[in-house]
mmCIF file with all atom_site columns, C-alpha atoms and ligand atoms in Angstrom:
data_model
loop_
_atom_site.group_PDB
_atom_site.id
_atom_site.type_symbol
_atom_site.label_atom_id
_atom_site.label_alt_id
_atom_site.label_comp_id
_atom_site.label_asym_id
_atom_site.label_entity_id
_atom_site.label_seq_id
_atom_site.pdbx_PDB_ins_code
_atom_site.Cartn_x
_atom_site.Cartn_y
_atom_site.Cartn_z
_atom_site.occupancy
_atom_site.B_iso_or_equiv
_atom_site.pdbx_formal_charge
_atom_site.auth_seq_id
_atom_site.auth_comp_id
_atom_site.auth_asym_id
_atom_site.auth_atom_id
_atom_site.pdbx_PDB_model_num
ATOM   1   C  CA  . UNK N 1 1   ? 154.656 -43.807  -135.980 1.00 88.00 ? 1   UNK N CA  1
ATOM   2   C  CA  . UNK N 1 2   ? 156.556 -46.815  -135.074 1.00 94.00 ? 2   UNK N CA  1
ATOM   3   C  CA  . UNK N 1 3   ? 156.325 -49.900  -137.359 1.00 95.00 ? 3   UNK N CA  1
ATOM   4   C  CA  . UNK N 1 4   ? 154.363 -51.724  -134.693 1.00 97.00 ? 4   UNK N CA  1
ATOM   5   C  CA  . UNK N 1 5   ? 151.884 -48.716  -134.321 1.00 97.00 ? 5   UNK N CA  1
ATOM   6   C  CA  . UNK N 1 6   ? 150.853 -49.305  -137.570 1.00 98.00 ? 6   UNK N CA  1
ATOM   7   C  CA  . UNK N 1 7   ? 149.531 -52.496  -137.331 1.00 98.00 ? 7   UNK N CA  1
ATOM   8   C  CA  . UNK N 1 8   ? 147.742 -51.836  -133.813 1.00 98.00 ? 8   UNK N CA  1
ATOM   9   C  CA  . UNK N 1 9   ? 146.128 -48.789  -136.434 1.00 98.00 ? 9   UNK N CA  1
ATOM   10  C  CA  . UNK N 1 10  ? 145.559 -50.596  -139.278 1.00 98.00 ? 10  UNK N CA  1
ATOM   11  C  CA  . UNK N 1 11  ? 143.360 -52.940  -136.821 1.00 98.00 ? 11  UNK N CA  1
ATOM   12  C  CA  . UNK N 1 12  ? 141.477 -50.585  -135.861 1.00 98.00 ? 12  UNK N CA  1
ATOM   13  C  CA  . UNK N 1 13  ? 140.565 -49.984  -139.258 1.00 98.00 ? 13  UNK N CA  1
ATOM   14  C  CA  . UNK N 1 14  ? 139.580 -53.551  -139.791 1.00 97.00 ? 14  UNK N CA  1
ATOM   15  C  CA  . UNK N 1 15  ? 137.526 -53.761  -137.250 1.00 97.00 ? 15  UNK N CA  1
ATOM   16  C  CA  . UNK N 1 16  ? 135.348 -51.096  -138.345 1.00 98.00 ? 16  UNK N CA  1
ATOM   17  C  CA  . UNK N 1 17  ? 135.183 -52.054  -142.041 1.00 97.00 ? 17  UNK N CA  1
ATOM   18  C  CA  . UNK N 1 18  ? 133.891 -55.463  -140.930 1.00 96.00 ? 18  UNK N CA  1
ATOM   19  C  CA  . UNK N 1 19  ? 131.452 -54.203  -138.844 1.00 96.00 ? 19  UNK N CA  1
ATOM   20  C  CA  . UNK N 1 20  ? 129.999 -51.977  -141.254 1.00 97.00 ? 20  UNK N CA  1
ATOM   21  C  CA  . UNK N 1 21  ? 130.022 -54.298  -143.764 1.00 96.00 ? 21  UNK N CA  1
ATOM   22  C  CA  . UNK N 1 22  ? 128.127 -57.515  -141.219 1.00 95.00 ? 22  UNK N CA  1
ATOM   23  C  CA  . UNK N 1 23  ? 127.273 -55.734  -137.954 1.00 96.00 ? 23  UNK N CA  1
ATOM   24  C  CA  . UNK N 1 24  ? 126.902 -59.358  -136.441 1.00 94.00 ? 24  UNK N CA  1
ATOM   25  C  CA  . UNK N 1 25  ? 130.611 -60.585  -137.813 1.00 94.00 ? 25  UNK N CA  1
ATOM   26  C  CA  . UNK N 1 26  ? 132.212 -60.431  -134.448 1.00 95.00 ? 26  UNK N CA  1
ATOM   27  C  CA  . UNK N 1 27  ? 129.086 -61.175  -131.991 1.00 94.00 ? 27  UNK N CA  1
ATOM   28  C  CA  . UNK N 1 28  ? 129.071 -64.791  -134.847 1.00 91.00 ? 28  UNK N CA  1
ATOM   29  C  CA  . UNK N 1 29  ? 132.525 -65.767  -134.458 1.00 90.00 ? 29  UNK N CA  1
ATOM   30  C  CA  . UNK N 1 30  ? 132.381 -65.380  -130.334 1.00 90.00 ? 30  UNK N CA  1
ATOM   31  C  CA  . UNK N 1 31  ? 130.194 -67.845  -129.890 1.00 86.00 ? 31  UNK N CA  1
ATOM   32  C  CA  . UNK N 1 32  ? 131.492 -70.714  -132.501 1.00 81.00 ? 32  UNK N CA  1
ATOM   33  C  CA  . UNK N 1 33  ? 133.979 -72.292  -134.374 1.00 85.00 ? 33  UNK N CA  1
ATOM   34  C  CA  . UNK N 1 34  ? 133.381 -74.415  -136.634 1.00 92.00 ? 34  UNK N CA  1
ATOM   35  C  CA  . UNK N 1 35  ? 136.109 -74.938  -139.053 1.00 96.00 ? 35  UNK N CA  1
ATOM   36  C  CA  . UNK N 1 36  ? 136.685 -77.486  -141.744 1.00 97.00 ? 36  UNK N CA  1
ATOM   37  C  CA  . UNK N 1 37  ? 139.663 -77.648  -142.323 1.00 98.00 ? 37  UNK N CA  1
ATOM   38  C  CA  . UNK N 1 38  ? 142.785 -77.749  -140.315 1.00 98.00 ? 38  UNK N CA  1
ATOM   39  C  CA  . UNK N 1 39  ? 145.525 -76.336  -142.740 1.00 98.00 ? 39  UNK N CA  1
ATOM   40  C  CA  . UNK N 1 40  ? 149.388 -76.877  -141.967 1.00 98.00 ? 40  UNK N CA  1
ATOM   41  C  CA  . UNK N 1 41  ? 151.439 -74.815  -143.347 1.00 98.00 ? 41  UNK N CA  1
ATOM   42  C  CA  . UNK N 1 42  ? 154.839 -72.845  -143.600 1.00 98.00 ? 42  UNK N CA  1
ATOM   43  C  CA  . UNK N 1 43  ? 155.441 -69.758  -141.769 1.00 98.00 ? 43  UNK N CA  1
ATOM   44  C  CA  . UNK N 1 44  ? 156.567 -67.803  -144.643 1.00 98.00 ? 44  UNK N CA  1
ATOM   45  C  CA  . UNK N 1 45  ? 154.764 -64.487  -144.973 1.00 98.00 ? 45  UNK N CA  1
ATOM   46  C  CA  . UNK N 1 46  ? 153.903 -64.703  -148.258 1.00 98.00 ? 46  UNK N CA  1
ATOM   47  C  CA  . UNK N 1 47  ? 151.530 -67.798  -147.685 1.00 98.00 ? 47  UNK N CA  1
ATOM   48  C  CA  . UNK N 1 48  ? 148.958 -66.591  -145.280 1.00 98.00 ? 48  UNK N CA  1
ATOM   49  C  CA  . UNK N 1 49  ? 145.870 -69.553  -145.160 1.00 98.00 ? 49  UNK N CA  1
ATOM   50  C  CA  . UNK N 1 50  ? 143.070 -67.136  -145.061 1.00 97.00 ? 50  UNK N CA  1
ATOM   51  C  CA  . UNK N 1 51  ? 144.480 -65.052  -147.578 1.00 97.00 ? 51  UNK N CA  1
ATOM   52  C  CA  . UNK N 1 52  ? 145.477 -67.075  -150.069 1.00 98.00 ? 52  UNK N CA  1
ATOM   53  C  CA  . UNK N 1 53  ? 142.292 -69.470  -150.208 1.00 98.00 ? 53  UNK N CA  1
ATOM   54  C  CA  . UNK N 1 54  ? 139.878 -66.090  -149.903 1.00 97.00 ? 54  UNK N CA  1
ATOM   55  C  CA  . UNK N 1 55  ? 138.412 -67.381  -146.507 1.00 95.00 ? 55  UNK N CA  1
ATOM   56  C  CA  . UNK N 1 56  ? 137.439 -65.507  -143.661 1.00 92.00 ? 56  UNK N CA  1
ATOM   57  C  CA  . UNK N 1 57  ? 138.357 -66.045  -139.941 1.00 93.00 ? 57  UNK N CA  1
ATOM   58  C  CA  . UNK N 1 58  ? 136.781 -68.717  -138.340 1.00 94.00 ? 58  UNK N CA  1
ATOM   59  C  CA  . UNK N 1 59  ? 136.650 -71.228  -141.396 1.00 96.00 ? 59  UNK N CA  1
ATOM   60  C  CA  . UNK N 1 60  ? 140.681 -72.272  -141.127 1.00 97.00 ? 60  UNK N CA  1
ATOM   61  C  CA  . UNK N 1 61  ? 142.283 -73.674  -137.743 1.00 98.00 ? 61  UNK N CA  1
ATOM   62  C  CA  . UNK N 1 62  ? 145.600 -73.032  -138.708 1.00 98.00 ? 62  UNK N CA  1
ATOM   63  C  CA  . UNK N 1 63  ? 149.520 -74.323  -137.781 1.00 98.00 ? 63  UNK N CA  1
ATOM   64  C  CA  . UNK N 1 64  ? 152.534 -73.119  -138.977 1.00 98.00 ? 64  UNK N CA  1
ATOM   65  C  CA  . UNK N 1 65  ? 156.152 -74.241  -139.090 1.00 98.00 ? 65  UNK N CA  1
ATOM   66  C  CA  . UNK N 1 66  ? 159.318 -73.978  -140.924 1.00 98.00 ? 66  UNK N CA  1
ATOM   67  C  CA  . UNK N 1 67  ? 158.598 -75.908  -144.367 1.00 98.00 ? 67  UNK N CA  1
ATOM   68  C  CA  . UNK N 1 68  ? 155.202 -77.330  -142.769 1.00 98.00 ? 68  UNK N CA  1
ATOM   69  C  CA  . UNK N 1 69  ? 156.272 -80.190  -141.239 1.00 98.00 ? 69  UNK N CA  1
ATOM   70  C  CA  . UNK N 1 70  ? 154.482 -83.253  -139.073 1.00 98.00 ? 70  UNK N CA  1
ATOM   71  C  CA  . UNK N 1 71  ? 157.205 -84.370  -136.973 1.00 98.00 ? 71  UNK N CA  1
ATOM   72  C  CA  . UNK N 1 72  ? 155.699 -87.069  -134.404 1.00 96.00 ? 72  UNK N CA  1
ATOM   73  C  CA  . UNK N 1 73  ? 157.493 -85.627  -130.860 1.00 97.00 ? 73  UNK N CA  1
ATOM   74  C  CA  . UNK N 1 74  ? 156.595 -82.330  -131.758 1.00 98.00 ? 74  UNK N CA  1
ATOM   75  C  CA  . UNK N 1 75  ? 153.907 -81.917  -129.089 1.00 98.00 ? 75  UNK N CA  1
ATOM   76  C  CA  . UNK N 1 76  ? 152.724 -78.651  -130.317 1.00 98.00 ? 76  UNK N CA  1
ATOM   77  C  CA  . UNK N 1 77  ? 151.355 -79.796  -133.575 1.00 98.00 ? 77  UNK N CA  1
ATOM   78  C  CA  . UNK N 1 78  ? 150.041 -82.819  -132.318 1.00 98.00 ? 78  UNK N CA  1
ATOM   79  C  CA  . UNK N 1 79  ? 148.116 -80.644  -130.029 1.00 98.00 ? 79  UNK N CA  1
ATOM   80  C  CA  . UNK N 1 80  ? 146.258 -78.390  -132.966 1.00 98.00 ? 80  UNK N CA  1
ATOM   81  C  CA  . UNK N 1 81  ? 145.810 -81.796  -134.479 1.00 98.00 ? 81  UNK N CA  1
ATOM   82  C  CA  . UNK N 1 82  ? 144.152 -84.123  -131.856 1.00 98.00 ? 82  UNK N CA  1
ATOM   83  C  CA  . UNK N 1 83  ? 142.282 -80.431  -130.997 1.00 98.00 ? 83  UNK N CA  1
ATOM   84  C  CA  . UNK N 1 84  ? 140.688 -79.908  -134.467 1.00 98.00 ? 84  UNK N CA  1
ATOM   85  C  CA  . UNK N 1 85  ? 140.077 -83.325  -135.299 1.00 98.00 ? 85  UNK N CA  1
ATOM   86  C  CA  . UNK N 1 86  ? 138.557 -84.613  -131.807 1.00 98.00 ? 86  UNK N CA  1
ATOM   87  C  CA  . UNK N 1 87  ? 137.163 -81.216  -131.051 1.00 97.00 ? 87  UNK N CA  1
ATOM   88  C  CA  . UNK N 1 88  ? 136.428 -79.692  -133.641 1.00 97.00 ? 88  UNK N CA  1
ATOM   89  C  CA  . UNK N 1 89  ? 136.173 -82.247  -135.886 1.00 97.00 ? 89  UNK N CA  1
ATOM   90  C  CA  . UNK N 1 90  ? 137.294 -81.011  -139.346 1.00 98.00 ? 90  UNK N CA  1
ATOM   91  C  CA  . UNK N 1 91  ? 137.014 -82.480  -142.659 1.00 98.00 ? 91  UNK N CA  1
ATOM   92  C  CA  . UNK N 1 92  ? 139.915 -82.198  -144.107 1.00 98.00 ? 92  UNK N CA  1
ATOM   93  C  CA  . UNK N 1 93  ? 143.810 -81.795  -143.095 1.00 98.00 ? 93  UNK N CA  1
ATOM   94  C  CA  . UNK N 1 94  ? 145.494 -80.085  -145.476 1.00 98.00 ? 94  UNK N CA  1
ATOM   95  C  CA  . UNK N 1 95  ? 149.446 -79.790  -145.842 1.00 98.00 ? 95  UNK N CA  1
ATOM   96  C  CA  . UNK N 1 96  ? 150.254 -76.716  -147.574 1.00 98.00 ? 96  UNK N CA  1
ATOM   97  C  CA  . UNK N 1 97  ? 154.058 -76.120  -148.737 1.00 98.00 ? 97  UNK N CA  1
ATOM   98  C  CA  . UNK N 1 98  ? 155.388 -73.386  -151.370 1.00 98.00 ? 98  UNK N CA  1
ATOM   99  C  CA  . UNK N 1 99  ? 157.563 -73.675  -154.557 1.00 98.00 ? 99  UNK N CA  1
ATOM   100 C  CA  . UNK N 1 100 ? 160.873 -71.560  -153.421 1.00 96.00 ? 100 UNK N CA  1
ATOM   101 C  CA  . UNK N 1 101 ? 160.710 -72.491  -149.943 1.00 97.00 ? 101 UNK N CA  1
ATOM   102 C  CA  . UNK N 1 102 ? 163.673 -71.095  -148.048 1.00 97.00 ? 102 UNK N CA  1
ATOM   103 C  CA  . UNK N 1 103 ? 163.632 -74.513  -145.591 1.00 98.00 ? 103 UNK N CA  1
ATOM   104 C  CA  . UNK N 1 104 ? 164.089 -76.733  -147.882 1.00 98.00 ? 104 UNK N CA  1
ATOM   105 C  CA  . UNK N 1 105 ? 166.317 -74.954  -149.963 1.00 97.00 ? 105 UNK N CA  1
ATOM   106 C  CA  . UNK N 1 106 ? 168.700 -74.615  -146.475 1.00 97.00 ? 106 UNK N CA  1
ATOM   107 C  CA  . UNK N 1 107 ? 167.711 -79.022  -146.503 1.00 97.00 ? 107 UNK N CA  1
ATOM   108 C  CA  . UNK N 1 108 ? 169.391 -79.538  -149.136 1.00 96.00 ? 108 UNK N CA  1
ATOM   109 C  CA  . UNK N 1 109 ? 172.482 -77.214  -148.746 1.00 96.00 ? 109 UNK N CA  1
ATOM   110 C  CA  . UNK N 1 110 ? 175.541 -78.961  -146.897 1.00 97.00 ? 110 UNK N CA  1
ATOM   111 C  CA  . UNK N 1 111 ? 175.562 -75.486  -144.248 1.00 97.00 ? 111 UNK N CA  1
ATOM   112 C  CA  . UNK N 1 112 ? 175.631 -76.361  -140.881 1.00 98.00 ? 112 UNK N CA  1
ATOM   113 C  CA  . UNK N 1 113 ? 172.571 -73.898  -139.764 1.00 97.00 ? 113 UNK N CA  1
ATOM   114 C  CA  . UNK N 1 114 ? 173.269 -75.289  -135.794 1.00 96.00 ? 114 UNK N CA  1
ATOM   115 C  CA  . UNK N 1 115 ? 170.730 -76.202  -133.774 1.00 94.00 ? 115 UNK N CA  1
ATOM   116 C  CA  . UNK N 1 116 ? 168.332 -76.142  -133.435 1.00 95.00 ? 116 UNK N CA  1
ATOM   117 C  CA  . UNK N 1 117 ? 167.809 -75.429  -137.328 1.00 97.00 ? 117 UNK N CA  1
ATOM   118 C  CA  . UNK N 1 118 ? 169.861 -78.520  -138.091 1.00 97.00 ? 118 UNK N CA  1
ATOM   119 C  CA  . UNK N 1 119 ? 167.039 -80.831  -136.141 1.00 97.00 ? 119 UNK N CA  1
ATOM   120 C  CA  . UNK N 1 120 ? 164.625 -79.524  -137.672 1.00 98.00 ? 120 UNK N CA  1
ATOM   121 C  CA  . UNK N 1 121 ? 166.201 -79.556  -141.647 1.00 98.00 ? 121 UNK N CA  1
ATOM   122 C  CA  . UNK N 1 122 ? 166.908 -83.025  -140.588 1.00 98.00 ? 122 UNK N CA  1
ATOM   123 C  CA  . UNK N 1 123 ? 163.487 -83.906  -141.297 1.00 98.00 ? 123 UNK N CA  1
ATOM   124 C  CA  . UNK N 1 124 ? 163.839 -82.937  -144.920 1.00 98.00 ? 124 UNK N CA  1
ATOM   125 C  CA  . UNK N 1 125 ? 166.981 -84.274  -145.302 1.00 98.00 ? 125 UNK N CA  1
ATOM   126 C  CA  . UNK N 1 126 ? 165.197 -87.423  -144.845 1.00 98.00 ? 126 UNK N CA  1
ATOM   127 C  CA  . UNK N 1 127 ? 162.519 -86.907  -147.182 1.00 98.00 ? 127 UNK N CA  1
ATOM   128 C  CA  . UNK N 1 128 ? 165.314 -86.731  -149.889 1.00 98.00 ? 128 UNK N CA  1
ATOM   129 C  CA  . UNK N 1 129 ? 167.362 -89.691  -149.178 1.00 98.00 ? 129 UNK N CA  1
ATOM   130 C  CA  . UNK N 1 130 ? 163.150 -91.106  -149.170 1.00 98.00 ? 130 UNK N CA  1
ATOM   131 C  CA  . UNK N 1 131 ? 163.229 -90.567  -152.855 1.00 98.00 ? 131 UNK N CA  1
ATOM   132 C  CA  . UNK N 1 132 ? 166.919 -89.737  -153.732 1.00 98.00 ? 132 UNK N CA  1
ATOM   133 C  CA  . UNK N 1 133 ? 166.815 -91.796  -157.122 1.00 98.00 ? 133 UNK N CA  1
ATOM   134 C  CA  . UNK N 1 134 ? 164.177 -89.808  -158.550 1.00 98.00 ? 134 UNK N CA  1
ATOM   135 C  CA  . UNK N 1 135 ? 165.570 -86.011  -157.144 1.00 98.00 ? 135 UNK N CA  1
ATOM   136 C  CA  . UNK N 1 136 ? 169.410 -87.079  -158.135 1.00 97.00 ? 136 UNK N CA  1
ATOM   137 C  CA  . UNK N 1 137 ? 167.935 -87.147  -161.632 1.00 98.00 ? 137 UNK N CA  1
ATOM   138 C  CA  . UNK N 1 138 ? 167.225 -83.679  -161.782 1.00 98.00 ? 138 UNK N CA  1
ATOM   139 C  CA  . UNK N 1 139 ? 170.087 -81.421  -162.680 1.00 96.00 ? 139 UNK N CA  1
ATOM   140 C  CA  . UNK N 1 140 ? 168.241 -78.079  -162.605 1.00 96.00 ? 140 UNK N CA  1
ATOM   141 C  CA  . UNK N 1 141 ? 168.479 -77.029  -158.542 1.00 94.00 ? 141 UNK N CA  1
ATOM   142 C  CA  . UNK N 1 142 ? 165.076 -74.857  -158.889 1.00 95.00 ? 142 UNK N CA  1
ATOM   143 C  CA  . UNK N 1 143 ? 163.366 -77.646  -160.373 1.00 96.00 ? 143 UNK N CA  1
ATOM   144 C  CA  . UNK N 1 144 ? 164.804 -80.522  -157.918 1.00 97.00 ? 144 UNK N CA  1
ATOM   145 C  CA  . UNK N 1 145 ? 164.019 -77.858  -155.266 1.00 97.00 ? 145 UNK N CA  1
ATOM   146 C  CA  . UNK N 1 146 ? 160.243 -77.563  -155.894 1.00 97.00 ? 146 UNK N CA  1
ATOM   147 C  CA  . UNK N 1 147 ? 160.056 -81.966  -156.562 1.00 98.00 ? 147 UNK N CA  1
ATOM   148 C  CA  . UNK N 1 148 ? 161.399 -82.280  -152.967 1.00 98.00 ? 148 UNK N CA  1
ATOM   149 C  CA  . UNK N 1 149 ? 158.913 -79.771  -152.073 1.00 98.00 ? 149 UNK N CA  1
ATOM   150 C  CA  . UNK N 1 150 ? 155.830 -81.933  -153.550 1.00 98.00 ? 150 UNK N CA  1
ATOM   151 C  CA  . UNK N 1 151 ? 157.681 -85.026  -152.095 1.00 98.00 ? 151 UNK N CA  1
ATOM   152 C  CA  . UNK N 1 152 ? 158.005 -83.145  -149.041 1.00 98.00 ? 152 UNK N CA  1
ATOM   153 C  CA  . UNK N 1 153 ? 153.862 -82.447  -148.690 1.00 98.00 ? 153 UNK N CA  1
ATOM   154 C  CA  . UNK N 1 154 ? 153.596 -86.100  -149.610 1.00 98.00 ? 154 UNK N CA  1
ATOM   155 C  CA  . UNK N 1 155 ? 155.928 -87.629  -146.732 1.00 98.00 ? 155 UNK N CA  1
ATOM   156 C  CA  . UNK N 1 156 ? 154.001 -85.233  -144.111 1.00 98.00 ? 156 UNK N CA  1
ATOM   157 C  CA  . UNK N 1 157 ? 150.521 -86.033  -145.373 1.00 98.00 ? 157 UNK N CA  1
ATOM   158 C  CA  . UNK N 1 158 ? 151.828 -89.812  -144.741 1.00 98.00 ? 158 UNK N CA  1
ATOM   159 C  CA  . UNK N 1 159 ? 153.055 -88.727  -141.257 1.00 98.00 ? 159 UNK N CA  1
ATOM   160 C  CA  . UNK N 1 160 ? 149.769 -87.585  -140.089 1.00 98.00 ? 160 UNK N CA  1
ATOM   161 C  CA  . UNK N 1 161 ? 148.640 -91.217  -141.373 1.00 98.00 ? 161 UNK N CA  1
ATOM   162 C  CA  . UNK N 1 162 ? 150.915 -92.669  -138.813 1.00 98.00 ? 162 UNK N CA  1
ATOM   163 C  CA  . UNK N 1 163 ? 149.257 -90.714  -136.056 1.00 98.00 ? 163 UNK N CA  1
ATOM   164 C  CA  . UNK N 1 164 ? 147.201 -92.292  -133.743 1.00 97.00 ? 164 UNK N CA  1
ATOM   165 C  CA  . UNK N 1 165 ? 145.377 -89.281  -134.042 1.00 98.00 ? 165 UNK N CA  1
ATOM   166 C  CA  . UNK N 1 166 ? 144.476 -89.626  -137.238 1.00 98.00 ? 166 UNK N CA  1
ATOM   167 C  CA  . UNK N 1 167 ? 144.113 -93.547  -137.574 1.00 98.00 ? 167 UNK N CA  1
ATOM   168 C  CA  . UNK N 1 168 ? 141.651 -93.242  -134.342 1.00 98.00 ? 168 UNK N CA  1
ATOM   169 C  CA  . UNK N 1 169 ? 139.000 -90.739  -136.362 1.00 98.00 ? 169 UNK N CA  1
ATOM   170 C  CA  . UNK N 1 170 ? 139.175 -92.602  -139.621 1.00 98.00 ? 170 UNK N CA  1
ATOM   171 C  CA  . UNK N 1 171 ? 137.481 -95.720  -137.318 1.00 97.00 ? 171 UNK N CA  1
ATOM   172 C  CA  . UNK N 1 172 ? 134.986 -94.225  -136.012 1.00 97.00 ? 172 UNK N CA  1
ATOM   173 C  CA  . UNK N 1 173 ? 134.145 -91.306  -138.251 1.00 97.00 ? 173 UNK N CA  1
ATOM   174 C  CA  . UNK N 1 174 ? 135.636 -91.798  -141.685 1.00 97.00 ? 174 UNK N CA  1
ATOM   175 C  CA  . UNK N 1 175 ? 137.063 -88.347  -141.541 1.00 98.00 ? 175 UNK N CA  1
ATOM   176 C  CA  . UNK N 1 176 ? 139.571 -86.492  -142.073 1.00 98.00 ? 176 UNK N CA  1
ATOM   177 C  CA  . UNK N 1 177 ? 140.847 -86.618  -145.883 1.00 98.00 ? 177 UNK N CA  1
ATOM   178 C  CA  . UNK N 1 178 ? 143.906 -85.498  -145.961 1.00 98.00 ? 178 UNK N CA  1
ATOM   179 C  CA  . UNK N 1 179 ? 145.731 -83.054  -148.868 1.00 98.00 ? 179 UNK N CA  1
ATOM   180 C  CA  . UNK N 1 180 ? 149.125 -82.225  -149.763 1.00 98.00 ? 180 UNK N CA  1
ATOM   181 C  CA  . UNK N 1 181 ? 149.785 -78.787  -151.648 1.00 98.00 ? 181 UNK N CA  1
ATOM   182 C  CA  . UNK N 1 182 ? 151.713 -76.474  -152.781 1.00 98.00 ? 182 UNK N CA  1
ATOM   183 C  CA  . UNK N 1 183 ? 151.535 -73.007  -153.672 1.00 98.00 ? 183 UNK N CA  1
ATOM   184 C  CA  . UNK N 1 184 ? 153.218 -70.678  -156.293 1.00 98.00 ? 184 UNK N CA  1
ATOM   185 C  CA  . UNK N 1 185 ? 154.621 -67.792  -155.036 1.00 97.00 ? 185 UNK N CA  1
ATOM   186 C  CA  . UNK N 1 186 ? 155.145 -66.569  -158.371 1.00 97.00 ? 186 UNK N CA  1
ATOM   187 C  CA  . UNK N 1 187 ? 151.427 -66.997  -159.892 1.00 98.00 ? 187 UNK N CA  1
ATOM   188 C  CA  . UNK N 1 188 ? 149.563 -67.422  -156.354 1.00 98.00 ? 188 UNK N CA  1
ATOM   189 C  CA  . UNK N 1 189 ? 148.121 -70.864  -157.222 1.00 98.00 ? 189 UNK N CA  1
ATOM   190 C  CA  . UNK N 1 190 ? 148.003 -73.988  -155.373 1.00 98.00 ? 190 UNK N CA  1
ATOM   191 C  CA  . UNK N 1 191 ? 149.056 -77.048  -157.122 1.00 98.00 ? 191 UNK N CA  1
ATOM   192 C  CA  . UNK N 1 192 ? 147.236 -80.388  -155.536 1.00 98.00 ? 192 UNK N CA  1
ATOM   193 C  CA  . UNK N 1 193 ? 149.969 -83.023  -155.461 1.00 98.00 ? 193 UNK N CA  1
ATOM   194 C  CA  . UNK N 1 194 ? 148.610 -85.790  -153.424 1.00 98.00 ? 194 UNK N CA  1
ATOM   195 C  CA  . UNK N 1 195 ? 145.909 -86.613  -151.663 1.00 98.00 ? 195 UNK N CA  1
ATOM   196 C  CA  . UNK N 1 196 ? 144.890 -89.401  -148.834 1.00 98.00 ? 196 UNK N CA  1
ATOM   197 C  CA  . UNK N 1 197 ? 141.270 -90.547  -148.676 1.00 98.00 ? 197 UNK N CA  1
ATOM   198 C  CA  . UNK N 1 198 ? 139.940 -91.313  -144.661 1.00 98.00 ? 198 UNK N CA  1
ATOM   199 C  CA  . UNK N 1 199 ? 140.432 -94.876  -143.866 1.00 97.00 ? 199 UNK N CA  1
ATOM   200 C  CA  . UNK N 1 200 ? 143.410 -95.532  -146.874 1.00 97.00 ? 200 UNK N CA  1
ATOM   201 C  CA  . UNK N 1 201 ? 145.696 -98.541  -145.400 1.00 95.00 ? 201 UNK N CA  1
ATOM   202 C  CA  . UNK N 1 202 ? 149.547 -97.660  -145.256 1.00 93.00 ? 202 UNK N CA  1
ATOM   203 C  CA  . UNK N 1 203 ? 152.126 -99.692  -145.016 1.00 94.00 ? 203 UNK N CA  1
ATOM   204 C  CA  . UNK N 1 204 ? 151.073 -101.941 -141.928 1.00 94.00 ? 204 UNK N CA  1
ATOM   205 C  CA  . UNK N 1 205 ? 153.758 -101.721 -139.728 1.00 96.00 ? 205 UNK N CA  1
ATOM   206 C  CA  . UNK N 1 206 ? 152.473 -98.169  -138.800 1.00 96.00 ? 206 UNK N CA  1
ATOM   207 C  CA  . UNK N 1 207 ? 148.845 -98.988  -138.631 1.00 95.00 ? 207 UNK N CA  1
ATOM   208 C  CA  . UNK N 1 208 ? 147.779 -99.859  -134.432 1.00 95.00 ? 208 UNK N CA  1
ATOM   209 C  CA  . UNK N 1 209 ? 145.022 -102.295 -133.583 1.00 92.00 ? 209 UNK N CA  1
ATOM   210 C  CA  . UNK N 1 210 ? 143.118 -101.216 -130.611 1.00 87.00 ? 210 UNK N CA  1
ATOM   211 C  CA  . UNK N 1 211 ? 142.095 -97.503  -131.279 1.00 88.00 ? 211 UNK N CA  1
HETATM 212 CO CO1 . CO  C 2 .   ? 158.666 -72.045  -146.673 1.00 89.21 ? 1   CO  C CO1 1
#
């Protein structure tokens, strides 16, 4: 069987165990989605949403990227977002990055990846000039590695603030909080480093009158 054919069977087998286990589990989920949380993440394989939070489908809208970034042209993320906070109006945004991530690890490494890895590493690379002073400091790489990944969840969870998006539901609804964490590969527990209440003021110059 080809590596491929195992998944398709391994589906199969899914499917069945669900249904035996809540005959109505599919027939539920056709009909709604209600979500409450929109979860950003990176697309490493070893931190799947559902997986690693014990949820089932249907109760994570989910986006994935390299080192779970919000970078404001990227029109596919800003898509999920204005979709599952205007449509489907979740709770809570939650940034999700992993100690030992390979993308920022490849940030802060002088290698020219070419593009279009170089535009995107950019981003990080900015996040540590952001707060060189305090990562400089540290003189152990793994441990300045995972800092600039908590910095890293912090900068994005402010870069959803500067959203329109996001600034536009906090006015009228008082929703979504947003959350910046990471997760341990190495114990499988998620470490909240920061977190951004609905309706918290940033610095002004981002914040637009007129939503
Ligand atoms: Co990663």
């Amino acid at each position: 069987m080809k590596a491929y054919e195992v998944l398709l069977n391994d589906n199969k087998k899914w499917a069945a165990r669900k249904l035996e286990e809540d005959p109505d589990f599919f027939d539920r989920l056709l009909h709604l989605q209600t979500p409450e949380f929109l979860w950003i993440g990176c697309s490493d394989s070893r931190v799947p949403a559902n997986e690693i939070t014990d949820t089932q489908p249907g109760e994570i809208f989910v986006h994935r990227n390299v080192a779970n970034l919000v970078v404001n042209t990227d029109v596919n993320l800003l898509s999920v977002l204005d979709y599952a906070v205007n449509h489907l109006q979740v709770r809570h945004v939650i940034v999700c990055g992993h100690y030992g991530c390979g993308g920022i690890r490849a940030a802060i490494t002088n290698n020219d990846f070419k593009p279009v890895l170089n535009m995107w590493l950019r981003n990080i690379k900015d996040v540590y000039r952001l707060h060189r002073e305090e990562l400089d400091a540290i003189t152990d790489e793994d441990k300045k590695t995972n800092r600039l990944t908590e910095l890293n969840v912090k900068e994005q969870v402010f870069n959803l603030a500067k959203t329109s998006i996001i600034q536009r539901a906090w006015k009228k609804e008082q929703r979504p909080d947003l959350h910046g964490w990471v997760y341990g590969l190495n114990d499988g527990l998620i470490n909240p480093v920061y977190e951004m209440k609905a309706g918290t003021h940033i610095d002004e110059l981002y914040e637009y009158d007129d939503l």
